Short mmCIF file of C-alpha atoms in Angstrom, two decimals:
data_model
loop_
_atom_site.label_atom_id
_atom_site.label_comp_id
_atom_site.label_asym_id
_atom_site.label_seq_id
_atom_site.Cartn_x
_atom_site.Cartn_y
_atom_site.Cartn_z
CA MET A 1 87.56 89.14 152.80
CA THR A 2 91.05 87.71 152.30
CA ASN A 3 91.62 84.19 151.04
CA VAL A 4 94.56 82.07 151.71
CA GLN A 5 94.37 80.45 148.26
CA ALA A 6 94.49 83.94 146.59
CA THR A 7 97.42 84.79 148.87
CA PHE A 8 99.13 81.61 147.83
CA ALA A 9 98.64 82.29 144.21
CA ALA A 10 99.81 85.91 144.43
CA THR A 11 102.95 84.83 146.31
CA LEU A 12 103.87 82.31 143.52
CA VAL A 13 103.40 85.08 140.92
CA ASP A 14 105.34 87.70 142.78
CA GLU A 15 108.22 85.25 143.28
CA TRP A 16 108.48 84.33 139.65
CA VAL A 17 108.46 87.99 138.71
CA ARG A 18 111.38 88.44 141.03
CA GLY A 19 113.08 85.69 139.26
CA GLY A 20 112.66 87.29 135.83
CA VAL A 21 109.41 85.73 134.47
CA ARG A 22 107.45 88.13 132.29
CA HIS A 23 104.88 86.15 130.36
CA ALA A 24 101.94 83.85 131.22
CA VAL A 25 99.84 81.99 128.77
CA VAL A 26 96.30 81.21 130.19
CA ALA A 27 93.80 78.76 128.89
CA PRO A 28 90.52 79.82 130.64
CA GLY A 29 88.83 77.54 133.12
CA SER A 30 87.17 77.63 136.51
CA ARG A 31 89.38 75.57 138.81
CA SER A 32 92.44 77.74 137.86
CA THR A 33 90.69 81.02 138.88
CA PRO A 34 93.08 81.73 141.92
CA LEU A 35 96.23 81.72 139.86
CA ALA A 36 94.59 83.33 136.82
CA LEU A 37 93.46 86.27 138.82
CA ALA A 38 96.86 86.58 140.53
CA LEU A 39 98.63 86.70 137.14
CA ALA A 40 96.14 89.31 135.82
CA ALA A 41 96.65 91.53 138.84
CA HIS A 42 100.49 91.57 138.66
CA ASP A 43 101.93 94.45 136.64
CA GLY A 44 105.06 92.45 136.00
CA ILE A 45 103.33 89.78 134.08
CA GLU A 46 102.01 90.06 130.48
CA VAL A 47 98.99 87.66 130.21
CA HIS A 48 98.16 86.08 126.89
CA VAL A 49 94.83 84.31 126.91
CA HIS A 50 94.27 81.38 124.52
CA LEU A 51 91.06 79.48 124.11
CA ASP A 52 92.79 76.23 123.16
CA GLU A 53 94.93 74.47 125.70
CA ARG A 54 97.15 72.66 123.14
CA ALA A 55 97.85 75.87 121.17
CA ALA A 56 98.38 77.81 124.38
CA ALA A 57 101.03 75.27 125.50
CA PHE A 58 102.99 75.74 122.33
CA THR A 59 102.61 79.43 122.49
CA ALA A 60 104.29 79.26 125.92
CA LEU A 61 106.90 76.96 124.51
CA GLY A 62 107.61 79.54 121.83
CA ILE A 63 108.16 82.35 124.47
CA GLY A 64 110.58 80.17 126.23
CA LYS A 65 112.36 79.09 123.17
CA ALA A 66 112.87 82.69 121.97
CA SER A 67 113.84 84.21 125.39
CA GLY A 68 115.40 81.48 127.33
CA VAL A 69 112.99 82.50 130.21
CA PRO A 70 110.04 80.20 131.02
CA ALA A 71 106.47 81.30 130.53
CA ILE A 72 103.92 80.44 132.95
CA LEU A 73 101.36 78.02 131.37
CA LEU A 74 98.05 77.71 133.20
CA CYS A 75 95.06 75.53 132.56
CA THR A 76 92.12 74.17 134.48
CA SER A 77 91.72 70.52 135.71
CA GLY A 78 90.80 67.41 133.76
CA THR A 79 91.52 66.71 130.09
CA ALA A 80 92.65 70.41 129.72
CA ALA A 81 95.86 69.36 131.49
CA ALA A 82 96.37 66.30 129.06
CA GLU A 83 96.16 68.70 126.07
CA LEU A 84 99.38 70.34 127.37
CA HIS A 85 101.36 67.09 126.89
CA PRO A 86 102.80 67.43 123.39
CA ALA A 87 104.34 70.85 124.17
CA VAL A 88 105.67 69.52 127.51
CA VAL A 89 107.37 66.63 125.65
CA GLU A 90 108.81 69.13 123.06
CA ALA A 91 110.10 71.46 125.88
CA HIS A 92 111.68 68.41 127.68
CA GLN A 93 113.44 67.06 124.58
CA ALA A 94 114.44 70.45 123.21
CA ARG A 95 115.54 71.73 126.49
CA VAL A 96 113.18 74.70 126.66
CA PRO A 97 112.13 76.15 130.04
CA LEU A 98 108.47 76.17 130.91
CA LEU A 99 106.42 76.49 134.09
CA VAL A 100 103.43 74.29 133.62
CA CYS A 101 100.68 75.02 136.19
CA THR A 102 97.71 72.62 136.11
CA ALA A 103 94.82 73.34 138.45
CA ASP A 104 93.32 70.30 140.25
CA ARG A 105 90.42 69.39 142.42
CA PRO A 106 91.04 69.09 146.15
CA PRO A 107 91.64 65.56 147.73
CA GLU A 108 87.97 65.10 148.76
CA LEU A 109 86.88 65.35 145.09
CA GLN A 110 89.37 62.86 143.78
CA SER A 111 88.19 59.39 142.74
CA VAL A 112 84.49 60.04 143.48
CA GLY A 113 83.32 60.96 140.02
CA ALA A 114 83.61 64.72 140.37
CA PRO A 115 83.49 66.48 137.06
CA GLN A 116 86.73 67.55 135.27
CA THR A 117 88.74 65.34 137.61
CA ILE A 118 91.37 62.95 136.34
CA ASP A 119 94.65 61.66 137.93
CA GLN A 120 97.08 64.51 137.42
CA THR A 121 99.77 63.34 139.54
CA HIS A 122 102.98 62.89 137.47
CA LEU A 123 100.68 63.37 134.45
CA TYR A 124 103.71 64.05 132.21
CA GLY A 125 105.81 61.29 133.49
CA ARG A 126 109.60 61.75 133.08
CA ALA A 127 109.16 64.62 130.70
CA VAL A 128 109.56 67.26 133.41
CA ARG A 129 112.62 68.51 135.40
CA TRP A 130 110.49 68.60 138.59
CA PHE A 131 107.05 67.71 139.67
CA VAL A 132 105.52 69.19 142.79
CA GLU A 133 101.92 68.77 144.20
CA PRO A 134 101.75 71.09 147.36
CA GLY A 135 98.18 70.31 148.14
CA VAL A 136 95.53 72.97 149.03
CA ALA A 137 97.19 76.00 150.45
CA ASP A 138 96.73 76.84 154.15
CA ASP A 139 98.41 79.30 156.47
CA ALA A 140 100.61 76.58 157.97
CA THR A 141 102.63 76.36 154.73
CA ARG A 142 103.11 80.12 154.19
CA GLY A 143 106.80 79.88 154.99
CA ALA A 144 107.41 77.46 152.05
CA TRP A 145 105.51 79.35 149.36
CA ARG A 146 108.30 81.65 148.05
CA SER A 147 110.79 78.72 148.26
CA LEU A 148 108.45 76.59 146.15
CA ALA A 149 108.06 79.10 143.45
CA ALA A 150 111.78 80.07 143.42
CA ARG A 151 112.80 76.32 143.20
CA ALA A 152 110.36 75.67 140.37
CA LEU A 153 111.94 78.49 138.30
CA LEU A 154 115.41 77.26 139.02
CA GLU A 155 114.61 73.68 138.15
CA SER A 156 113.09 74.97 134.78
CA VAL A 157 116.14 77.05 133.80
CA GLY A 158 118.73 74.57 135.25
CA ALA A 159 121.16 72.39 133.31
CA PRO A 160 119.60 71.35 131.17
CA PRO A 161 116.51 73.57 131.16
CA GLY A 162 113.05 72.12 130.57
CA PRO A 163 109.48 71.95 131.89
CA VAL A 164 108.45 71.95 135.47
CA HIS A 165 104.98 70.77 136.42
CA LEU A 166 103.07 72.30 139.40
CA ASN A 167 99.79 70.51 140.13
CA LEU A 168 97.90 73.00 142.22
CA ALA A 169 94.80 71.93 144.11
CA PHE A 170 92.21 74.70 144.76
CA ARG A 171 89.09 74.44 146.97
CA ASP A 172 85.92 76.49 146.68
CA PRO A 173 85.53 79.41 146.96
CA LEU A 174 87.87 80.11 144.07
CA VAL A 175 87.44 83.86 144.03
CA GLY A 176 88.92 85.83 146.85
CA GLU A 177 91.18 88.69 147.75
CA PRO A 178 94.84 88.10 148.64
CA GLY A 179 96.14 89.10 151.99
CA ALA A 180 99.51 90.19 152.99
CA LEU A 181 102.12 88.08 151.06
CA PRO A 182 104.91 86.34 153.06
CA PRO A 183 107.84 88.75 152.94
CA GLY A 184 110.26 88.23 150.14
CA ARG A 185 114.00 88.74 150.10
CA ALA A 186 115.34 92.37 150.40
CA ASP A 187 115.76 94.48 147.27
CA GLY A 188 113.26 92.36 145.33
CA ILE A 189 115.57 89.51 144.61
CA ALA A 190 114.45 85.90 144.22
CA TRP A 191 114.16 83.62 147.27
CA HIS A 192 116.74 81.18 145.85
CA SER A 193 119.46 82.27 143.31
CA PRO A 194 121.28 79.90 140.96
CA THR A 195 124.85 78.95 141.72
CA MET A 196 127.46 80.35 139.20
CA ARG A 197 128.03 77.91 136.34
CA VAL A 198 131.69 77.42 135.50
CA GLU A 199 132.19 77.13 131.80
CA VAL A 200 134.22 74.04 130.82
CA ARG A 201 136.53 74.57 127.99
CA HIS A 202 137.96 71.67 125.88
CA GLU A 203 140.97 72.40 123.87
CA ILE A 204 141.07 70.77 120.42
CA ALA A 205 144.11 70.65 118.12
CA GLY A 206 144.19 69.43 114.53
CA SER A 207 144.56 70.83 111.05
CA ARG A 208 142.07 68.83 108.87
CA GLY A 209 138.92 68.68 111.02
CA ILE A 210 135.28 69.34 110.52
CA VAL A 211 132.83 71.21 112.79
CA VAL A 212 129.15 70.18 112.55
CA ALA A 213 127.02 72.95 114.11
CA GLY A 214 123.30 72.61 115.17
CA ALA A 215 120.94 74.49 117.22
CA GLY A 216 122.45 75.64 120.54
CA ALA A 217 126.02 75.83 119.13
CA PRO A 218 128.39 78.40 120.79
CA ASP A 219 130.10 81.05 118.91
CA LEU A 220 132.14 79.44 116.12
CA SER A 221 133.56 82.55 114.50
CA GLY A 222 137.11 81.39 115.42
CA ALA A 223 136.78 77.83 114.13
CA PRO A 224 139.71 77.11 111.82
CA TRP A 225 137.93 74.25 109.93
CA PRO A 226 135.00 74.00 107.68
CA VAL A 227 131.80 74.60 109.70
CA LEU A 228 128.78 72.52 108.36
CA ALA A 229 126.26 74.96 109.63
CA ASP A 230 122.55 74.09 110.21
CA PRO A 231 120.55 77.35 109.92
CA ALA A 232 119.39 76.99 113.56
CA SER A 233 122.93 76.96 114.77
CA GLY A 234 123.53 80.69 114.13
CA ALA A 235 126.79 79.79 112.32
CA ARG A 236 125.31 79.70 108.84
CA VAL A 237 127.22 82.82 107.82
CA PRO A 238 129.37 83.74 104.83
CA GLY A 239 132.46 81.39 104.96
CA SER A 240 130.42 78.43 106.44
CA ILE A 241 129.39 75.29 104.50
CA ALA A 242 125.67 75.49 104.05
CA ALA A 243 125.16 73.14 101.18
CA PHE A 244 126.72 70.25 103.14
CA ASP A 245 123.88 67.83 102.40
CA GLU A 246 124.18 68.28 98.70
CA LEU A 247 127.95 68.16 98.80
CA LEU A 248 127.96 64.97 100.82
CA ARG A 249 125.52 63.34 98.35
CA THR A 250 128.17 63.63 95.68
CA GLY A 251 130.48 61.28 97.52
CA ALA A 252 133.43 63.50 96.53
CA MET A 253 134.21 65.29 99.66
CA PRO A 254 137.40 64.37 101.47
CA GLU A 255 137.24 62.79 104.87
CA PRO A 256 138.44 64.71 107.97
CA GLU A 257 140.89 63.56 110.61
CA LEU A 258 138.61 64.75 113.40
CA VAL A 259 134.98 65.80 113.85
CA VAL A 260 133.69 68.20 116.49
CA ARG A 261 129.84 68.19 116.85
CA VAL A 262 128.25 71.15 118.66
CA GLY A 263 124.67 71.68 119.44
CA ASP A 264 121.77 69.55 118.30
CA ALA A 265 121.92 67.21 115.43
CA PRO A 266 120.98 68.69 112.03
CA ALA A 267 118.01 67.13 110.21
CA SER A 268 120.10 65.74 107.23
CA LYS A 269 120.08 61.96 107.08
CA VAL A 270 122.87 62.10 104.51
CA LEU A 271 125.10 63.94 107.02
CA ALA A 272 124.24 61.46 109.79
CA GLN A 273 125.16 58.52 107.66
CA TRP A 274 128.37 60.16 106.43
CA LEU A 275 129.42 60.80 110.15
CA ALA A 276 128.46 57.40 111.11
CA ALA A 277 130.69 55.87 108.43
CA LEU A 278 133.81 57.89 109.28
CA ASP A 279 136.59 56.06 111.20
CA VAL A 280 137.92 59.07 113.00
CA PRO A 281 137.49 60.63 116.52
CA GLN A 282 134.28 62.46 116.93
CA LEU A 283 133.63 64.89 119.89
CA ALA A 284 130.02 65.91 120.76
CA PHE A 285 129.53 69.12 122.80
CA ALA A 286 126.84 71.51 123.92
CA GLY A 287 123.82 69.44 122.85
CA GLY A 288 123.11 67.09 125.65
CA TRP A 289 123.38 63.48 124.80
CA THR A 290 123.25 63.92 120.99
CA ASP A 291 124.89 60.84 119.67
CA ALA A 292 122.21 58.57 117.95
CA ASP A 293 124.86 56.47 116.05
CA ARG A 294 127.08 56.18 119.23
CA THR A 295 130.16 57.34 117.42
CA ALA A 296 131.28 60.10 119.76
CA SER A 297 134.29 59.35 122.01
CA ILE A 298 133.51 62.41 124.16
CA VAL A 299 130.03 63.65 125.00
CA GLY A 300 129.56 66.64 127.23
CA ASP A 301 128.59 70.30 127.60
CA ALA A 302 132.07 71.76 127.22
CA VAL A 303 132.82 74.67 124.90
CA PRO A 304 135.43 73.70 122.34
CA ILE A 305 138.51 75.87 121.97
CA PHE A 306 140.46 75.30 118.76
CA THR A 307 144.22 75.36 118.98
CA GLY A 308 146.96 74.45 116.62
CA VAL A 309 147.72 75.51 112.94
CA PRO A 310 144.85 75.06 110.49
CA ASP A 311 145.44 73.51 107.05
CA GLU A 312 144.39 76.47 104.85
CA GLY A 313 144.16 74.12 101.65
CA TRP A 314 141.77 71.88 103.49
CA LEU A 315 139.46 74.78 104.38
CA GLN A 316 139.68 76.22 100.91
CA THR A 317 138.73 72.87 99.40
CA TRP A 318 135.51 72.89 101.25
CA ARG A 319 134.77 76.61 100.66
CA ASP A 320 135.43 76.13 96.98
CA ALA A 321 132.96 73.26 96.84
CA GLU A 322 130.40 75.30 98.81
CA ALA A 323 130.65 78.13 96.25
CA ALA A 324 130.19 75.68 93.37
CA ALA A 325 127.16 74.13 95.03
CA GLN A 326 125.47 77.51 95.77
CA ALA A 327 126.08 78.55 92.21
CA ALA A 328 124.43 75.37 90.91
CA ILE A 329 121.43 75.64 93.35
CA ASP A 330 120.98 79.29 92.14
CA GLU A 331 121.08 78.26 88.45
CA VAL A 332 118.54 75.36 88.90
CA LEU A 333 116.05 77.41 91.05
CA GLY A 334 116.48 80.51 88.90
CA ALA A 335 115.33 78.61 85.81
CA GLN A 336 112.20 77.20 87.46
CA ARG A 337 108.87 78.58 85.93
CA GLU A 338 106.71 77.06 88.70
CA LEU A 339 106.91 77.36 92.42
CA THR A 340 109.02 74.70 94.01
CA GLU A 341 109.58 73.97 97.63
CA PRO A 342 113.37 74.50 97.60
CA PHE A 343 112.79 77.83 96.08
CA VAL A 344 110.21 78.89 98.67
CA ALA A 345 112.63 77.81 101.51
CA ARG A 346 115.56 79.54 99.99
CA THR A 347 113.62 82.75 99.26
CA VAL A 348 111.94 82.92 102.75
CA ALA A 349 115.25 82.25 104.50
CA ALA A 350 116.78 85.14 102.46
CA HIS A 351 113.92 87.51 103.43
CA ALA A 352 113.22 86.74 107.04
CA SER A 353 114.89 88.08 110.24
CA THR A 354 113.37 85.58 112.62
CA LEU A 355 112.23 82.31 110.99
CA VAL A 356 110.30 79.53 112.74
CA VAL A 357 110.33 76.34 110.52
CA SER A 358 108.14 73.32 110.69
CA SER A 359 109.49 69.82 110.80
CA SER A 360 109.05 67.41 107.90
CA MET A 361 110.10 68.90 104.61
CA PRO A 362 110.28 72.66 105.37
CA VAL A 363 113.04 72.25 108.01
CA ARG A 364 115.02 70.05 105.54
CA ASP A 365 114.55 72.41 102.64
CA VAL A 366 115.75 75.27 104.73
CA GLU A 367 118.76 73.22 105.94
CA TRP A 368 119.64 72.08 102.51
CA TYR A 369 118.96 75.32 100.44
CA ALA A 370 119.12 78.46 102.69
CA ALA A 371 122.09 80.44 101.64
CA PRO A 372 124.61 81.74 104.28
CA ARG A 373 123.81 85.15 105.48
CA HIS A 374 124.02 87.45 108.52
CA GLY A 375 121.09 88.56 110.53
CA LEU A 376 118.91 85.38 110.37
CA ARG A 377 117.61 83.62 113.44
CA VAL A 378 116.12 80.21 112.81
CA LEU A 379 114.03 78.27 115.39
CA ALA A 380 112.34 74.93 115.02
CA ASN A 381 110.70 72.26 117.31
CA ARG A 382 113.34 69.56 116.82
CA GLY A 383 113.13 67.98 120.22
CA ALA A 384 110.51 65.44 119.25
CA ASN A 385 110.47 66.48 115.50
CA GLY A 386 106.72 66.78 115.36
CA ILE A 387 104.68 69.00 113.15
CA ASP A 388 102.19 69.96 115.88
CA GLY A 389 102.15 73.31 117.45
CA VAL A 390 104.42 75.16 114.83
CA VAL A 391 102.22 78.27 114.25
CA SER A 392 101.54 78.52 117.95
CA THR A 393 105.25 78.31 118.66
CA ALA A 394 105.80 81.18 116.24
CA VAL A 395 103.06 83.20 117.96
CA GLY A 396 104.96 82.78 121.22
CA VAL A 397 108.20 83.76 119.73
CA ALA A 398 106.53 86.90 118.35
CA LEU A 399 104.97 87.63 121.66
CA SER A 400 108.24 87.29 123.35
CA THR A 401 110.25 89.44 120.94
CA ARG A 402 107.67 91.86 119.62
CA GLU A 403 109.59 91.79 116.35
CA PRO A 404 108.58 90.55 112.90
CA VAL A 405 108.44 86.77 112.73
CA THR A 406 108.07 84.46 109.74
CA VAL A 407 106.91 80.94 110.03
CA LEU A 408 107.32 78.38 107.18
CA VAL A 409 104.94 75.42 107.41
CA GLY A 410 103.37 72.83 105.15
CA ASP A 411 99.62 72.63 104.77
CA LEU A 412 99.24 69.66 107.17
CA ALA A 413 101.34 71.36 109.87
CA LEU A 414 98.98 74.39 109.65
CA LEU A 415 95.95 72.21 109.87
CA HIS A 416 97.33 70.38 112.84
CA ASP A 417 97.60 73.72 114.49
CA SER A 418 94.76 75.73 113.03
CA ASN A 419 93.55 76.73 116.50
CA ALA A 420 96.72 78.87 116.69
CA LEU A 421 94.65 81.23 114.47
CA LEU A 422 92.12 81.85 117.30
CA GLY A 423 92.21 85.46 118.32
CA LEU A 424 95.50 85.88 116.39
CA VAL A 425 94.53 89.21 114.74
CA ALA A 426 93.78 90.80 118.09
CA ARG A 427 97.31 90.08 119.38
CA GLU A 428 98.62 92.67 116.92
CA LEU A 429 101.66 90.73 115.99
CA ASP A 430 103.84 91.22 112.84
CA LEU A 431 103.61 87.51 111.75
CA THR A 432 103.96 86.15 108.25
CA ILE A 433 102.68 82.52 107.93
CA VAL A 434 104.06 81.04 104.69
CA VAL A 435 102.18 77.88 103.82
CA ILE A 436 103.56 75.42 101.27
CA ASP A 437 100.37 73.72 100.12
CA ASN A 438 100.97 70.54 98.27
CA ARG A 439 97.59 69.06 99.45
CA GLY A 440 99.12 66.48 101.68
CA GLY A 441 102.36 65.09 103.11
CA GLY A 442 105.17 65.93 100.82
CA ILE A 443 107.96 64.16 102.80
CA PHE A 444 106.34 60.71 102.18
CA SER A 445 106.95 61.02 98.56
CA PHE A 446 110.73 60.70 99.24
CA LEU A 447 110.35 57.44 101.14
CA PRO A 448 110.50 53.85 99.87
CA GLN A 449 106.71 53.49 100.36
CA ALA A 450 106.21 55.83 97.34
CA SER A 451 107.90 53.40 94.89
CA THR A 452 106.92 50.11 96.44
CA LEU A 453 103.25 50.57 97.02
CA ASP A 454 100.61 51.07 94.43
CA ALA A 455 99.42 54.56 94.01
CA GLY A 456 96.01 54.30 95.63
CA THR A 457 97.33 52.59 98.77
CA PHE A 458 100.19 55.01 99.05
CA GLU A 459 98.00 58.11 98.67
CA SER A 460 95.54 57.00 101.19
CA LEU A 461 97.91 55.81 103.90
CA PHE A 462 100.90 58.09 103.30
CA GLY A 463 100.06 60.90 100.91
CA THR A 464 97.66 62.20 103.47
CA PRO A 465 95.59 64.06 100.83
CA GLN A 466 93.52 67.07 102.11
CA ASP A 467 91.33 69.62 100.29
CA VAL A 468 90.93 72.40 102.79
CA ASP A 469 90.61 75.95 101.36
CA ILE A 470 93.39 77.37 103.54
CA ALA A 471 92.65 81.01 102.35
CA ALA A 472 89.04 80.55 103.49
CA LEU A 473 90.28 79.15 106.83
CA ALA A 474 92.45 82.22 107.30
CA ALA A 475 89.54 84.56 106.38
CA ALA A 476 87.45 82.92 108.90
CA HIS A 477 89.90 84.20 111.53
CA GLY A 478 90.09 87.67 109.84
CA ILE A 479 93.55 86.99 108.33
CA ALA A 480 94.34 88.22 104.78
CA THR A 481 95.91 85.74 102.28
CA LEU A 482 98.38 86.60 99.60
CA ARG A 483 98.26 83.87 96.92
CA VAL A 484 101.46 83.15 95.06
CA HIS A 485 101.45 81.35 91.73
CA GLU A 486 104.93 81.84 90.27
CA PRO A 487 108.48 82.38 91.66
CA ASP A 488 108.57 86.14 91.02
CA GLY A 489 105.44 86.60 93.07
CA LEU A 490 106.92 85.19 96.30
CA GLU A 491 109.34 87.94 96.83
CA THR A 492 106.60 90.56 96.19
CA ALA A 493 104.20 88.82 98.64
CA LEU A 494 106.92 88.61 101.33
CA GLU A 495 107.64 92.30 100.85
CA ILE A 496 103.88 93.23 101.12
CA ALA A 497 103.48 91.03 104.26
CA SER A 498 106.61 92.62 105.98
CA THR A 499 105.82 96.18 105.22
CA ALA A 500 102.16 96.01 106.31
CA SER A 501 101.65 95.43 110.04
CA GLY A 502 99.65 92.50 111.37
CA THR A 503 99.39 88.89 110.45
CA HIS A 504 99.34 87.62 106.89
CA VAL A 505 99.22 84.16 105.19
CA VAL A 506 101.37 83.78 102.10
CA LEU A 507 99.88 80.67 100.27
CA ALA A 508 102.44 78.91 97.96
CA PRO A 509 100.84 75.93 96.12
CA THR A 510 103.19 73.26 94.90
CA ASP A 511 103.05 69.74 93.33
CA ARG A 512 104.30 66.72 95.34
CA GLN A 513 105.59 64.77 92.34
CA ALA A 514 107.27 67.77 90.80
CA ASN A 515 108.87 68.58 94.19
CA VAL A 516 110.65 65.08 94.08
CA ALA A 517 111.81 65.79 90.64
CA VAL A 518 113.35 69.20 91.47
CA HIS A 519 115.12 67.78 94.41
CA GLU A 520 116.65 65.18 92.10
CA GLN A 521 117.53 67.88 89.64
CA LEU A 522 119.30 69.93 92.37
CA HIS A 523 121.25 66.83 93.47
CA GLY A 524 122.38 66.19 89.83
CA ALA A 525 123.39 69.78 89.28
CA VAL A 526 125.57 69.98 92.40
CA ALA A 527 127.08 66.52 91.65
CA ALA A 528 128.00 67.85 88.18
CA ALA A 529 129.39 71.07 89.50
CA ILE A 530 131.73 69.34 91.96
CA SER A 531 132.72 66.75 89.36
CA SER A 532 133.82 69.45 86.92
CA ARG A 533 136.23 70.75 89.49
CA ARG A 534 138.04 67.50 90.03
#
């Protein structure tokens, strides 16, 4: 017997497939049955089932981040829907497309104490591009179903892209066969198509400028100025300025006449402070409203076009400083007898092809110490800058690309997202999880709290000590761990993990206090190298 709810759900899925959607992440539950069955029945959708809603949400986020196409994220009603909120916030702030489908109880079961029923209307507040609550499907609304699905997709991939929330009420019986779907457009095209976007180009002239490139930056291969390139920008290639954080710490770098900022802001606080102190025009493009210090005279989504004659001496000054800094970093890290976090970041970035990096110290160490190279794609959840969902995001990236993926996390970030390991082996992904295990939160050791509080207070409130056996945790999920105890062993472990199929954990223990010391040593070495050139 045909069921109108099943037909409605099948129509949504069919329209999303017409629009290019190829992945769905489903957290199992009862109330979401009609849409779950429709997803499983469509040949155009690859369904990934995850037992944990929070991890499922970040997995869907990773798919959208890697592909630029939203994944369908489905969960049942009640607090399951609330578990999606962190990933929805990240998708909103990082401009990642995502189709969030929360199942809900019908109106007659609202506000009467029915189980697994909460107020899901506008559950994610202003963190979505569009919220829609179409009510329980009936035949009278058939003519709107394809338009509803197509609009949801267009809102998600719009300018800027982001999450869309469909709160879908389903009434018993939840299991049924779909009938004939409302007819779609001819030739399998989507019901609504996006308007053509006109690329705005902004011409910029000057001879002694600086380009600051973050995630989402356009192609900067023709930039005539030094490009201070965050690894996630795609512009950290030979010829760019990778060691900009270390160079700016020296206080010896010359000031530009103009700054062009493209993409998201890099993590470096030193860079942000240097830019804020400059008394020169600054133009911010292609990163939404990325102007925390309110120094940009122009903010927009235009693509910069560089004109004019570059100052070759200006460019060479920065490139010579970059070469000196990279040599100093190599010398310091090459002399280390113990594993250090900068060494791990530099080595992993040199080895990986696609790298997902956790916030906190890993993203900073990759930003500060990853050398320029071709062939590296770096992704990070820098919308809200949280450490939650990092491994799940990497799982989503690997599901989307079906290529080898490496994720660099601290021990706390792994523990925050340990449910990402649920069923991971069965997904048959080539995923290397590099865990920097310093038994706590390493970034806090760099903050004033570390020097102003007594050791006991600091450790309990900020050191966030933990004593979890990460190898045992991985083994509980059937994942092999490669323990690394010295610098030479890291490259070997990465080679083993990359040549053997499947998921591996590479465990790199470090010491938090020693980590602060090696960062200071690196700062001093680069400062000395730059000073010797003057």
